[in-house]
Short mmCIF file of C-alpha atoms and ligand atoms in Angstrom, two decimals:
data_model
loop_
_atom_site.label_atom_id
_atom_site.label_comp_id
_atom_site.label_asym_id
_atom_site.label_seq_id
_atom_site.Cartn_x
_atom_site.Cartn_y
_atom_site.Cartn_z
CA MET A 29 132.78 128.37 134.99
CA ALA A 30 135.90 126.36 133.97
CA GLU A 31 136.97 126.73 130.44
CA ALA A 32 137.11 122.75 129.74
CA LEU A 33 133.26 122.90 130.46
CA ARG A 34 132.91 125.57 127.99
CA ILE A 35 130.85 124.65 124.67
CA THR A 36 131.38 126.54 121.50
CA LYS A 37 129.83 126.89 117.99
CA THR A 38 126.18 126.83 119.57
CA THR A 39 123.66 129.25 119.40
CA ALA A 40 120.91 129.30 122.42
CA VAL A 41 117.43 129.62 121.76
CA ILE A 42 115.41 130.23 125.02
CA LEU A 43 111.64 130.39 124.53
CA ALA A 44 109.79 133.09 126.19
CA ALA A 45 107.05 134.15 124.22
CA GLY A 46 103.86 132.57 126.32
CA GLN A 47 101.91 134.64 128.75
CA GLY A 48 101.98 132.48 131.52
CA THR A 49 98.16 132.05 132.18
CA ARG A 50 98.41 130.37 135.50
CA MET A 51 100.51 133.40 136.72
CA LYS A 52 97.20 135.14 136.82
CA SER A 53 99.12 138.53 135.81
CA ALA A 54 99.42 141.34 133.29
CA LEU A 55 102.88 141.02 133.64
CA PRO A 56 104.36 138.37 131.44
CA LYS A 57 105.38 135.37 133.31
CA VAL A 58 109.30 135.55 132.48
CA LEU A 59 109.27 139.20 133.92
CA HIS A 60 108.13 138.05 137.35
CA THR A 61 111.32 138.12 139.42
CA VAL A 62 113.31 135.53 141.47
CA ALA A 63 116.05 137.02 143.55
CA GLY A 64 115.82 140.50 142.04
CA ARG A 65 115.99 139.59 138.51
CA PRO A 66 113.45 138.58 135.78
CA LEU A 67 112.99 134.66 135.62
CA VAL A 68 114.11 134.98 131.82
CA TYR A 69 117.26 136.59 133.03
CA PHE A 70 119.03 132.92 134.50
CA PRO A 71 118.57 130.94 131.41
CA ILE A 72 120.16 133.58 129.24
CA ARG A 73 123.05 133.87 131.68
CA ALA A 74 123.45 130.10 131.69
CA ALA A 75 123.69 129.97 128.08
CA LEU A 76 126.20 132.78 128.06
CA GLU A 77 128.18 131.21 130.77
CA ALA A 78 128.34 127.92 128.94
CA GLY A 79 129.84 129.48 125.96
CA CYS A 80 126.90 130.05 123.54
CA GLU A 81 128.06 132.53 120.97
CA GLU A 82 124.54 133.98 120.49
CA VAL A 83 121.58 133.66 122.44
CA ILE A 84 117.94 134.32 120.65
CA VAL A 85 115.13 135.17 123.01
CA VAL A 86 112.09 134.17 121.50
CA ILE A 87 109.15 136.80 122.78
CA GLY A 88 105.70 137.50 122.08
CA HIS A 89 103.43 138.21 124.76
CA GLY A 90 104.42 141.46 126.42
CA ARG A 91 106.72 141.61 123.50
CA GLY A 92 107.48 145.23 124.11
CA LEU A 93 108.42 144.90 127.93
CA LEU A 94 110.39 141.92 126.84
CA GLU A 95 112.38 143.73 124.18
CA ALA A 96 113.27 146.65 126.38
CA TYR A 97 114.25 144.34 129.26
CA VAL A 98 116.66 142.31 127.23
CA SER A 99 118.23 145.12 125.49
CA GLU A 100 118.93 146.92 128.85
CA ALA A 101 120.15 143.80 130.61
CA PHE A 102 122.20 142.54 128.18
CA GLY A 103 122.87 145.42 126.01
CA ALA A 104 122.90 149.17 127.56
CA SER A 105 123.29 148.75 131.28
CA ALA A 106 126.76 149.68 132.87
CA HIS A 107 126.74 146.26 134.64
CA VAL A 108 126.69 144.11 131.87
CA PRO A 109 130.10 142.19 131.44
CA GLU A 110 131.87 143.24 128.40
CA ALA A 111 131.76 139.65 127.05
CA TRP A 112 128.00 139.48 126.91
CA ARG A 113 127.41 142.74 125.29
CA GLY A 114 125.60 142.41 121.97
CA ARG A 115 125.35 138.68 122.08
CA VAL A 116 121.56 138.44 123.40
CA LYS A 117 119.02 139.01 120.49
CA THR A 118 115.40 138.71 120.24
CA ALA A 119 112.87 137.16 117.84
CA VAL A 120 109.19 137.41 117.56
CA GLN A 121 106.41 134.66 117.76
CA HIS A 122 103.56 136.38 116.63
CA GLU A 123 100.71 133.71 117.87
CA GLN A 124 101.66 131.69 120.86
CA LEU A 125 100.88 128.35 118.88
CA GLY A 126 102.97 126.25 121.19
CA THR A 127 106.83 125.85 122.02
CA GLY A 128 107.29 124.09 118.76
CA ASP A 129 106.25 127.35 116.99
CA ALA A 130 108.24 129.08 119.29
CA ALA A 131 111.33 127.18 118.24
CA ARG A 132 110.54 127.80 114.77
CA ALA A 133 110.52 131.50 115.17
CA GLY A 134 113.61 131.46 117.00
CA LEU A 135 115.45 129.14 114.25
CA ASP A 136 114.44 131.66 111.96
CA ALA A 137 116.85 134.21 113.78
CA VAL A 138 119.66 131.85 114.11
CA ARG A 139 122.90 132.84 111.94
CA ALA A 140 122.99 130.78 108.64
CA ASP A 141 126.55 129.56 109.36
CA ALA A 142 125.38 128.42 113.07
CA SER A 143 125.38 124.60 113.19
CA ARG A 144 124.09 123.67 116.36
CA VAL A 145 121.12 124.68 118.51
CA LEU A 146 120.89 124.50 122.16
CA ILE A 147 117.16 125.12 123.08
CA PHE A 148 115.33 125.62 126.56
CA TYR A 149 112.92 127.55 128.13
CA GLY A 150 112.58 130.90 129.87
CA ASP A 151 110.74 130.01 132.98
CA VAL A 152 113.75 127.67 134.67
CA PRO A 153 115.41 129.72 136.62
CA LEU A 154 117.68 127.47 138.70
CA LEU A 155 119.35 125.78 135.92
CA THR A 156 122.89 126.53 135.54
CA ALA A 157 125.79 126.74 132.73
CA THR A 158 126.93 123.17 133.62
CA ASP A 159 123.39 121.84 133.22
CA VAL A 160 122.75 123.26 129.77
CA ALA A 161 126.32 122.48 128.57
CA ALA A 162 126.02 118.93 129.36
CA VAL A 163 123.30 118.51 127.19
CA VAL A 164 125.32 119.87 124.15
CA ARG A 165 128.14 117.42 125.00
CA GLY A 166 125.57 114.55 125.20
CA LEU A 167 124.92 115.65 121.55
CA ALA A 168 128.65 115.95 120.35
CA ASN A 169 129.34 112.38 121.94
CA TYR A 170 127.05 110.96 119.43
CA PRO A 171 128.05 111.39 116.13
CA ASP A 172 124.51 109.60 114.97
CA ALA A 173 122.41 111.34 117.39
CA ALA A 174 119.56 113.70 116.04
CA VAL A 175 118.82 115.24 119.19
CA SER A 176 120.10 115.20 122.88
CA LEU A 177 118.03 116.29 125.84
CA ALA A 178 117.94 116.52 129.37
CA THR A 179 115.99 113.93 131.33
CA CYS A 180 115.11 113.88 135.03
CA THR A 181 113.68 111.44 137.53
CA THR A 182 111.88 112.10 140.64
CA ALA A 183 109.12 110.03 142.54
CA ASP A 184 106.35 112.58 141.49
CA ALA A 185 106.52 113.74 137.83
CA SER A 186 103.14 115.19 137.27
CA GLY A 187 102.82 118.26 135.45
CA TYR A 188 105.70 117.51 133.26
CA GLY A 189 106.38 115.63 129.77
CA ARG A 190 107.18 112.34 130.12
CA ILE A 191 110.08 110.42 128.75
CA MET A 192 108.51 107.15 126.86
CA ARG A 193 111.26 104.49 126.39
CA ASP A 194 110.86 101.68 124.16
CA THR A 195 111.77 97.92 125.87
CA GLN A 196 115.40 98.47 124.84
CA GLY A 197 115.50 101.51 126.82
CA GLN A 198 115.78 103.65 123.94
CA ILE A 199 113.89 107.25 123.88
CA VAL A 200 111.01 107.11 121.81
CA GLU A 201 108.78 109.87 122.81
CA ILE A 202 108.01 112.71 125.06
CA ARG A 203 104.09 112.92 125.84
CA GLU A 204 102.83 115.72 127.65
CA GLN A 205 100.99 115.33 131.03
CA LYS A 206 97.50 116.18 129.03
CA ASP A 207 98.18 113.52 126.63
CA LEU A 208 99.02 110.63 129.20
CA ARG A 209 96.36 107.70 128.57
CA SER A 210 96.80 105.46 131.34
CA ALA A 211 97.34 105.08 135.02
CA GLU A 212 100.80 103.58 133.63
CA GLU A 213 101.79 106.55 131.55
CA ARG A 214 101.03 108.71 134.72
CA ALA A 215 102.98 106.72 136.73
CA ILE A 216 106.18 107.29 134.77
CA THR A 217 108.82 108.76 136.70
CA GLU A 218 111.42 110.25 134.33
CA TRP A 219 110.43 113.47 132.80
CA ASN A 220 111.25 116.33 130.34
CA PRO A 221 113.13 119.31 131.93
CA GLY A 222 113.29 121.02 128.52
CA ILE A 223 116.65 121.43 127.29
CA TYR A 224 117.54 119.99 123.94
CA ALA A 225 120.44 120.56 121.55
CA SER A 226 120.16 119.42 118.22
CA ASN A 227 122.03 120.32 114.46
CA CYS A 228 120.23 123.27 112.79
CA ASP A 229 119.47 121.00 109.69
CA PHE A 230 117.80 118.15 111.53
CA LEU A 231 115.87 120.91 113.48
CA LYS A 232 114.46 122.78 110.45
CA ASP A 233 113.06 119.77 109.34
CA ALA A 234 111.56 118.42 112.80
CA LEU A 235 110.04 121.67 113.55
CA ALA A 236 108.67 121.69 109.93
CA SER A 237 106.93 118.18 110.33
CA LEU A 238 105.18 119.17 113.70
CA LYS A 239 100.90 118.83 114.04
CA PRO A 240 99.17 120.15 116.60
CA ASN A 241 97.36 116.97 117.06
CA ASN A 242 97.20 116.95 120.62
CA ALA A 243 95.23 117.62 123.72
CA GLN A 244 96.11 121.29 123.72
CA GLY A 245 95.90 121.74 120.08
CA GLU A 246 99.48 122.98 120.08
CA TYR A 247 102.94 122.76 118.17
CA TYR A 248 104.74 120.70 120.72
CA LEU A 249 108.53 121.16 120.54
CA THR A 250 108.75 117.64 122.40
CA ASP A 251 107.61 116.27 119.33
CA ILE A 252 110.84 116.48 117.70
CA VAL A 253 111.59 113.28 119.68
CA GLY A 254 109.26 111.10 117.90
CA PHE A 255 110.24 112.63 114.44
CA ALA A 256 113.94 111.54 115.14
CA VAL A 257 112.92 108.15 116.16
CA SER A 258 110.90 107.96 112.77
CA LEU A 259 113.73 108.54 110.84
CA GLY A 260 115.70 106.02 112.58
CA LYS A 261 118.01 108.31 114.31
CA ARG A 262 118.96 108.53 117.92
CA VAL A 263 117.96 110.47 120.70
CA VAL A 264 120.10 111.04 123.74
CA GLY A 265 118.85 111.27 127.23
CA VAL A 266 121.40 113.16 129.60
CA PRO A 267 120.43 112.67 132.86
CA SER A 268 120.35 115.93 134.83
CA ASN A 269 119.84 117.16 138.37
CA PRO A 270 115.95 117.52 139.20
CA ASP A 271 116.53 120.09 142.03
CA VAL A 272 117.53 122.75 139.56
CA MET A 273 114.79 122.18 136.76
CA ASP A 274 111.62 122.84 138.19
CA GLY A 275 109.56 125.42 135.82
CA ILE A 276 107.93 128.17 137.11
CA ASN A 277 104.41 128.15 135.97
CA ASP A 278 102.29 129.49 138.83
CA ARG A 279 103.10 131.97 141.97
CA ALA A 280 103.50 129.08 144.44
CA GLN A 281 106.09 127.42 142.14
CA LEU A 282 107.67 131.02 142.05
CA ALA A 283 108.01 131.20 145.56
CA ARG A 284 109.52 127.42 145.57
CA GLY A 285 111.98 128.59 143.10
CA GLU A 286 113.00 131.85 144.64
CA ARG A 287 113.47 130.25 147.86
CA ALA A 288 115.66 127.91 146.28
CA MET A 289 117.63 130.60 144.51
CA LEU A 290 118.24 132.76 147.79
CA GLU A 291 119.48 129.76 149.58
CA ARG A 292 122.07 128.97 146.84
CA LEU A 293 123.06 132.67 146.95
CA VAL A 294 123.63 132.80 150.82
CA ALA A 295 125.44 129.35 150.60
CA ALA A 296 127.94 131.03 148.04
CA HIS A 297 128.14 133.98 150.39
CA ARG A 298 128.86 131.94 153.36
CA MET A 299 131.66 129.76 151.30
CA ASN A 300 133.37 133.03 150.49
CA GLY A 301 133.74 134.09 154.23
CA VAL A 302 130.68 136.13 154.93
CA THR A 303 128.47 135.72 158.02
CA VAL A 304 125.02 135.68 156.79
CA ARG A 305 122.57 135.23 159.61
CA GLU A 306 119.30 133.55 159.30
CA GLY A 307 116.49 135.25 157.46
CA ALA A 308 118.60 138.00 155.66
CA ARG A 309 117.72 138.49 152.06
CA ILE A 310 120.46 138.96 149.40
CA GLU A 311 119.41 139.08 145.90
CA ASP A 312 121.09 138.06 142.88
CA GLY A 313 124.08 140.61 141.64
CA VAL A 314 125.37 141.79 145.37
CA GLU A 315 128.90 141.50 146.34
CA ILE A 316 129.85 140.77 149.68
CA ALA A 317 134.03 140.99 150.72
CA LYS A 318 134.98 138.49 153.31
CA ASP A 319 134.32 139.08 156.95
CA ALA A 320 131.31 141.23 156.69
CA THR A 321 128.42 140.27 158.74
CA ILE A 322 124.92 140.42 157.25
CA GLU A 323 122.25 140.28 159.96
CA SER A 324 118.68 139.10 160.46
CA PHE A 325 116.07 140.43 157.89
CA ALA A 326 118.54 142.52 156.01
CA VAL A 327 117.79 143.04 152.62
CA LEU A 328 120.40 143.44 149.94
CA ARG A 329 119.41 144.41 146.43
CA GLY A 330 120.63 145.39 142.97
CA HIS A 331 124.21 146.05 142.55
CA THR A 332 124.95 146.69 146.03
CA ARG A 333 128.56 146.01 147.26
CA VAL A 334 129.81 145.28 150.84
CA GLY A 335 133.30 145.78 151.94
CA SER A 336 135.20 143.55 154.07
CA GLY A 337 134.24 143.50 157.82
CA ALA A 338 131.36 145.89 157.45
CA CYS A 339 128.26 145.07 159.48
CA VAL A 340 124.79 145.45 158.04
CA ASP A 341 122.79 145.10 161.12
CA VAL A 342 119.04 143.84 161.55
CA GLY A 343 116.55 145.37 159.26
CA CYS A 344 118.56 147.36 156.91
CA VAL A 345 117.52 148.05 153.20
CA LEU A 346 120.31 148.01 150.59
CA THR A 347 119.45 149.03 147.02
CA ASN A 348 122.55 149.74 144.99
CA ALA A 349 124.38 150.90 147.77
CA ASP A 350 128.06 151.06 147.82
CA ILE A 351 129.23 150.08 151.41
CA GLY A 352 132.92 150.57 152.20
CA GLU A 353 135.34 148.33 154.42
CA GLY A 354 134.46 148.35 158.16
CA VAL A 355 131.13 150.34 158.13
CA SER A 356 128.69 150.04 160.57
CA LEU A 357 125.12 150.05 159.35
CA LYS A 358 123.00 149.91 162.41
CA PRO A 359 119.61 148.45 162.55
CA TYR A 360 116.77 149.58 160.28
CA SER A 361 118.65 152.10 158.10
CA VAL A 362 117.79 152.47 154.22
CA VAL A 363 120.29 152.85 152.00
CA THR A 364 119.69 153.64 148.01
CA ASP A 365 121.76 154.48 145.08
CA SER A 366 124.64 155.73 147.67
CA VAL A 367 128.18 155.05 148.89
CA VAL A 368 129.16 154.82 152.31
CA ARG A 369 132.83 155.12 152.66
CA ALA A 370 135.03 153.04 154.89
CA ARG A 371 134.37 152.82 158.57
CA ALA A 372 131.65 155.29 158.62
CA GLN A 373 128.74 154.61 161.02
CA VAL A 374 125.02 154.88 159.93
CA GLY A 375 121.97 154.55 161.93
CA PRO A 376 120.06 153.15 163.75
CA PHE A 377 117.13 154.49 161.42
CA SER A 378 119.02 156.59 158.84
CA HIS A 379 117.87 157.08 155.42
CA LEU A 380 120.44 157.77 152.97
CA ARG A 381 118.29 158.63 149.72
CA PRO A 382 119.82 158.64 146.03
CA ALA A 383 123.28 160.18 145.40
CA SER A 384 124.27 160.36 149.33
CA ASP A 385 128.06 159.92 149.66
CA ILE A 386 128.88 159.53 153.44
CA GLY A 387 132.62 160.01 153.62
CA GLU A 388 135.50 157.88 155.32
CA GLY A 389 134.54 157.91 159.31
CA ALA A 390 131.51 159.94 159.08
CA HIS A 391 128.73 159.37 161.60
CA VAL A 392 124.92 159.80 160.36
CA GLY A 393 122.71 159.07 163.28
CA ASN A 394 118.92 158.21 164.06
CA PHE A 395 116.33 159.95 161.99
CA VAL A 396 118.90 161.57 159.83
CA GLU A 397 117.79 161.90 156.08
CA THR A 398 120.19 162.66 153.36
CA LYS A 399 119.67 163.25 149.56
CA LYS A 400 122.16 164.23 146.83
CA THR A 401 124.41 165.10 149.72
CA ARG A 402 128.28 164.67 150.39
CA LEU A 403 129.44 164.41 153.74
CA GLY A 404 133.26 164.75 154.01
CA ARG A 405 135.44 162.48 155.83
CA GLY A 406 134.25 162.35 159.87
CA ALA A 407 131.66 164.69 159.57
CA LYS A 408 128.96 164.00 161.71
CA ALA A 409 125.11 164.49 161.78
CA ASN A 410 124.12 162.34 164.68
CA HIS A 411 120.23 163.12 164.91
CA LEU A 412 117.23 164.40 163.23
CA ALA A 413 118.44 165.99 160.46
CA TYR A 414 117.35 166.44 156.60
CA LEU A 415 120.39 167.22 154.46
CA GLY A 416 119.28 167.52 150.79
CA ASP A 417 121.65 168.74 148.06
CA GLY A 418 124.80 169.34 150.42
CA VAL A 419 128.17 169.38 150.38
CA VAL A 420 129.43 169.21 153.95
CA GLY A 421 133.24 169.48 154.75
CA GLU A 422 135.43 167.29 156.47
CA ASN A 423 134.69 166.97 160.44
CA ALA A 424 131.78 169.16 160.13
CA ASN A 425 129.39 168.78 162.94
CA ILE A 426 125.40 169.25 161.97
CA GLY A 427 123.48 169.54 165.16
CA ALA A 428 120.44 167.65 165.89
CA GLY A 429 117.27 169.07 164.19
CA THR A 430 119.30 170.83 161.40
CA ILE A 431 117.45 171.21 157.90
CA PHE A 432 118.99 172.09 154.82
CA CYS A 433 116.24 174.01 153.00
CA ASN A 434 116.94 172.82 149.30
CA TYR A 435 113.60 173.37 147.80
CA ASP A 436 111.61 176.46 146.87
CA GLY A 437 108.72 174.72 145.54
CA PHE A 438 110.22 174.96 142.03
CA GLN A 439 114.03 174.22 142.31
CA LYS A 440 116.37 172.51 144.34
CA HIS A 441 119.46 174.54 145.58
CA VAL A 442 122.69 173.56 147.15
CA THR A 443 123.49 174.11 150.56
CA ARG A 444 127.71 174.01 151.30
CA VAL A 445 129.20 173.75 154.78
CA GLY A 446 133.07 173.87 155.25
CA LYS A 447 135.20 171.82 156.67
CA ASP A 448 135.41 171.86 160.75
CA ALA A 449 132.07 173.94 160.74
CA PHE A 450 129.51 173.63 163.56
CA ILE A 451 125.85 174.00 162.93
CA GLY A 452 124.05 174.19 166.23
CA SER A 453 120.92 172.27 166.84
CA ASP A 454 117.82 173.37 165.36
CA SER A 455 119.10 175.61 162.59
CA GLN A 456 117.67 175.87 158.99
CA LEU A 457 120.28 176.70 156.26
CA VAL A 458 118.14 178.51 153.62
CA ALA A 459 119.71 177.13 150.02
CA PRO A 460 121.50 178.45 148.09
CA VAL A 461 123.72 179.27 151.07
CA THR A 462 127.40 178.56 152.05
CA ILE A 463 128.87 178.22 155.51
CA GLY A 464 132.69 179.09 155.66
CA ASP A 465 135.38 176.74 156.80
CA GLY A 466 135.55 176.57 161.00
CA ALA A 467 132.24 178.83 161.03
CA TYR A 468 129.57 178.46 163.66
CA VAL A 469 126.02 178.67 163.65
CA GLY A 470 124.15 179.45 166.71
CA THR A 471 121.49 177.04 167.67
CA GLY A 472 118.14 177.98 166.32
CA THR A 473 119.45 180.23 163.58
CA THR A 474 117.77 180.31 160.40
CA VAL A 475 120.59 181.21 157.87
CA THR A 476 119.79 183.26 154.79
CA ARG A 477 123.11 184.67 153.74
CA ASP A 478 126.64 183.29 153.30
CA VAL A 479 128.88 182.57 156.47
CA PRO A 480 132.31 183.79 155.84
CA ASP A 481 135.28 181.59 157.22
CA GLY A 482 135.67 181.54 161.03
CA ALA A 483 132.59 183.81 161.45
CA LEU A 484 129.60 183.02 163.92
CA ALA A 485 125.93 183.31 162.53
CA ILE A 486 123.15 183.99 165.25
CA GLY A 487 119.93 185.05 164.32
CA ARG A 488 117.30 184.80 167.22
CA VAL A 489 115.28 187.10 169.62
CA LYS A 490 117.41 188.20 172.52
CA GLN A 491 116.29 186.37 175.58
CA GLU A 492 114.41 188.33 178.31
CA ASN A 493 113.80 186.47 182.07
CA LYS A 494 110.97 188.11 184.14
CA GLU A 495 111.97 187.40 187.87
CA GLY A 496 109.07 185.71 189.76
CA TYR A 497 106.52 185.68 186.90
CA ALA A 498 106.29 181.78 186.92
CA THR A 499 105.53 181.56 190.30
CA ARG A 500 102.79 184.38 189.99
CA LEU A 501 101.46 182.88 186.81
CA ARG A 502 101.06 179.35 188.57
CA SER A 503 99.07 180.48 191.37
CA ARG A 504 96.76 182.83 189.28
CA LEU A 505 95.88 179.60 187.07
CA GLU A 506 95.10 177.43 190.33
CA ALA A 507 92.61 179.84 191.63
CA GLN A 508 90.90 179.93 188.13
CA LYS A 509 90.61 176.31 188.18
CA LEU A 510 89.20 176.03 191.87
CA ALA A 511 86.87 178.75 190.98
CA ALA A 512 85.48 176.66 187.96
CA THR A 513 84.99 173.43 189.68
CA ALA A 514 82.81 175.26 192.55
CA SER A 515 80.81 176.54 190.43
CA LYS A 516 79.89 173.24 188.46
CA LYS A 517 79.11 171.55 192.09
CA SER A 518 76.60 174.27 192.90
CA ILE A 519 74.90 173.68 189.67
CA ALA A 520 74.82 170.02 190.07
C1 UD1 B 17 107.00 122.25 128.65
C2 UD1 B 17 107.19 120.90 127.88
C3 UD1 B 17 107.10 119.75 128.89
C4 UD1 B 17 108.16 119.87 130.13
C5 UD1 B 17 108.25 121.41 130.64
C6 UD1 B 17 109.37 121.44 131.51
C7 UD1 B 17 106.53 121.21 125.62
C8 UD1 B 17 105.07 121.07 124.89
N1 UD1 B 17 106.07 120.90 126.81
O1 UD1 B 17 105.46 122.44 129.07
O2 UD1 B 17 107.44 118.48 128.15
O3 UD1 B 17 108.18 118.89 130.79
O4 UD1 B 17 108.17 122.20 129.64
O5 UD1 B 17 109.29 122.93 132.24
O6 UD1 B 17 107.31 121.70 125.11
N2 UD1 B 17 106.46 129.27 124.98
C9 UD1 B 17 106.75 130.48 123.85
N3 UD1 B 17 105.64 130.00 122.88
C10 UD1 B 17 104.28 129.43 122.96
C11 UD1 B 17 104.30 128.62 124.14
C12 UD1 B 17 105.56 128.54 125.34
O7 UD1 B 17 107.42 130.71 123.52
O8 UD1 B 17 103.94 129.27 122.35
C13 UD1 B 17 107.34 129.53 126.01
C14 UD1 B 17 106.95 129.89 127.45
O9 UD1 B 17 106.92 131.61 127.50
C15 UD1 B 17 107.68 129.03 128.40
C16 UD1 B 17 108.19 127.88 127.61
O10 UD1 B 17 107.78 128.13 126.35
O11 UD1 B 17 108.74 129.93 128.72
C17 UD1 B 17 107.49 126.66 128.12
O12 UD1 B 17 106.11 126.92 127.87
P1 UD1 B 17 105.11 126.32 129.06
O13 UD1 B 17 103.71 126.35 128.77
O14 UD1 B 17 105.45 126.64 130.37
O15 UD1 B 17 105.49 124.53 128.82
P2 UD1 B 17 104.94 123.61 129.95
O16 UD1 B 17 103.52 123.56 129.75
O17 UD1 B 17 105.46 123.83 131.19
CA1 CA B 18 106.56 125.37 132.00
#
């Protein structure tokens, strides 16, 4: 985001300790995914992009899983932007006593020299850095303000805490859905999306003052508003975009949130000059260069990259795939943790399993499976083959039905095929084995010994032709059939 929009001297506290009962799941709610990332990823990213120096994620339910995820996704993973590394920490809320109690656990972990805290929830994936930064700016704009918070207005606010204002229009309280007392209160259309900014000192006092006197018997973070008002302090409401504020509490909301996220991602790719057909699914983190085409029902996941001018045709599934410029991935090809270099052609129905590396201009065709195999530039394996643990030289040709027999039941072994070699159809190369440069393997050969450069390997029974045998055989079989039918009739 633009530097001018960045906030500074702010620590974010993201609440993610709840179980998420309404998900009815063994998995903690914030680890359920939207566009390929756990829900909690998005608020953390928003805080980092907004400029928060430190992000404290409050965890509790399923804390082992959350801790592991946060330390991988914002620490250990090779894909973490350098500027983010080490800035995300976790704090534990031991018992889930409510959002106010969770905020307290988070605040305890905030560095003593921090002055401003931005608190929001881990189950609101669509909000962006701009949305949270606006709330911090709301606080900074009013020196007498104790709290600044986002507010949204929509025709139906049911489920959310409502913003209660006095006759002068000042915010005086947030009241949870379950604590609303009348039809008029339930009709209030201004609601709390749950983004708050405040100074540490005020927050400490406010959180200490909370009492669980409400319908749910919980410590409500939202009660800091009433506390501020009771001290005669100002509460600033920052009107915010309701379209990005949906909290995810159940699987119907998860589906809606994901649809919105995927539409946002597709829209961004289209703006960047990518043709994305209806029904393609492009998850968060995928990079696509301009003039690439992503056809219907293609699925692009993880750290997949697609080069300019490449075409990912109908039904392809790419996971952490690196697809070069001008590559053609024909329909229904599956590429996982693999590289396909410029102008190569793959599919239809190819399966590139992890650590495959398809060279520039190489061809991999129907029903070819590769795993941990490097195909040199211009090499071809056009039909029905299994190439596992292989190194194939430039311009080699692998015939239909070839199998690299890489596994002896205990260990994997490597098959090497030299450049310009020709492997005849239906051959088995029993690894470890090396076929030399320019060598030729006759169709149907089982290769168990290395083949020198330029040699021909052929291993099959000599062919014999028996003149007239087929004709004689046919008349004998016909006579047998006639005799069998006649005897059946006479029995009947
Ligand atoms: C909360 C707000 C509500 C607001 C809504 C916006 C309160 C009391 N209510 O309600 O005003 O309209 O969000 O989406 O804050 N959590 C903890 N520890 C706990 C309880 C919750 O860490 O003890 C975390 C959850 O993991 C979740 C977040 O806080 O990520 C919000 O909790 P949730 O129960 O979903 O609150 P809502 O009922 O949606
Ligand atoms: Ca919620």
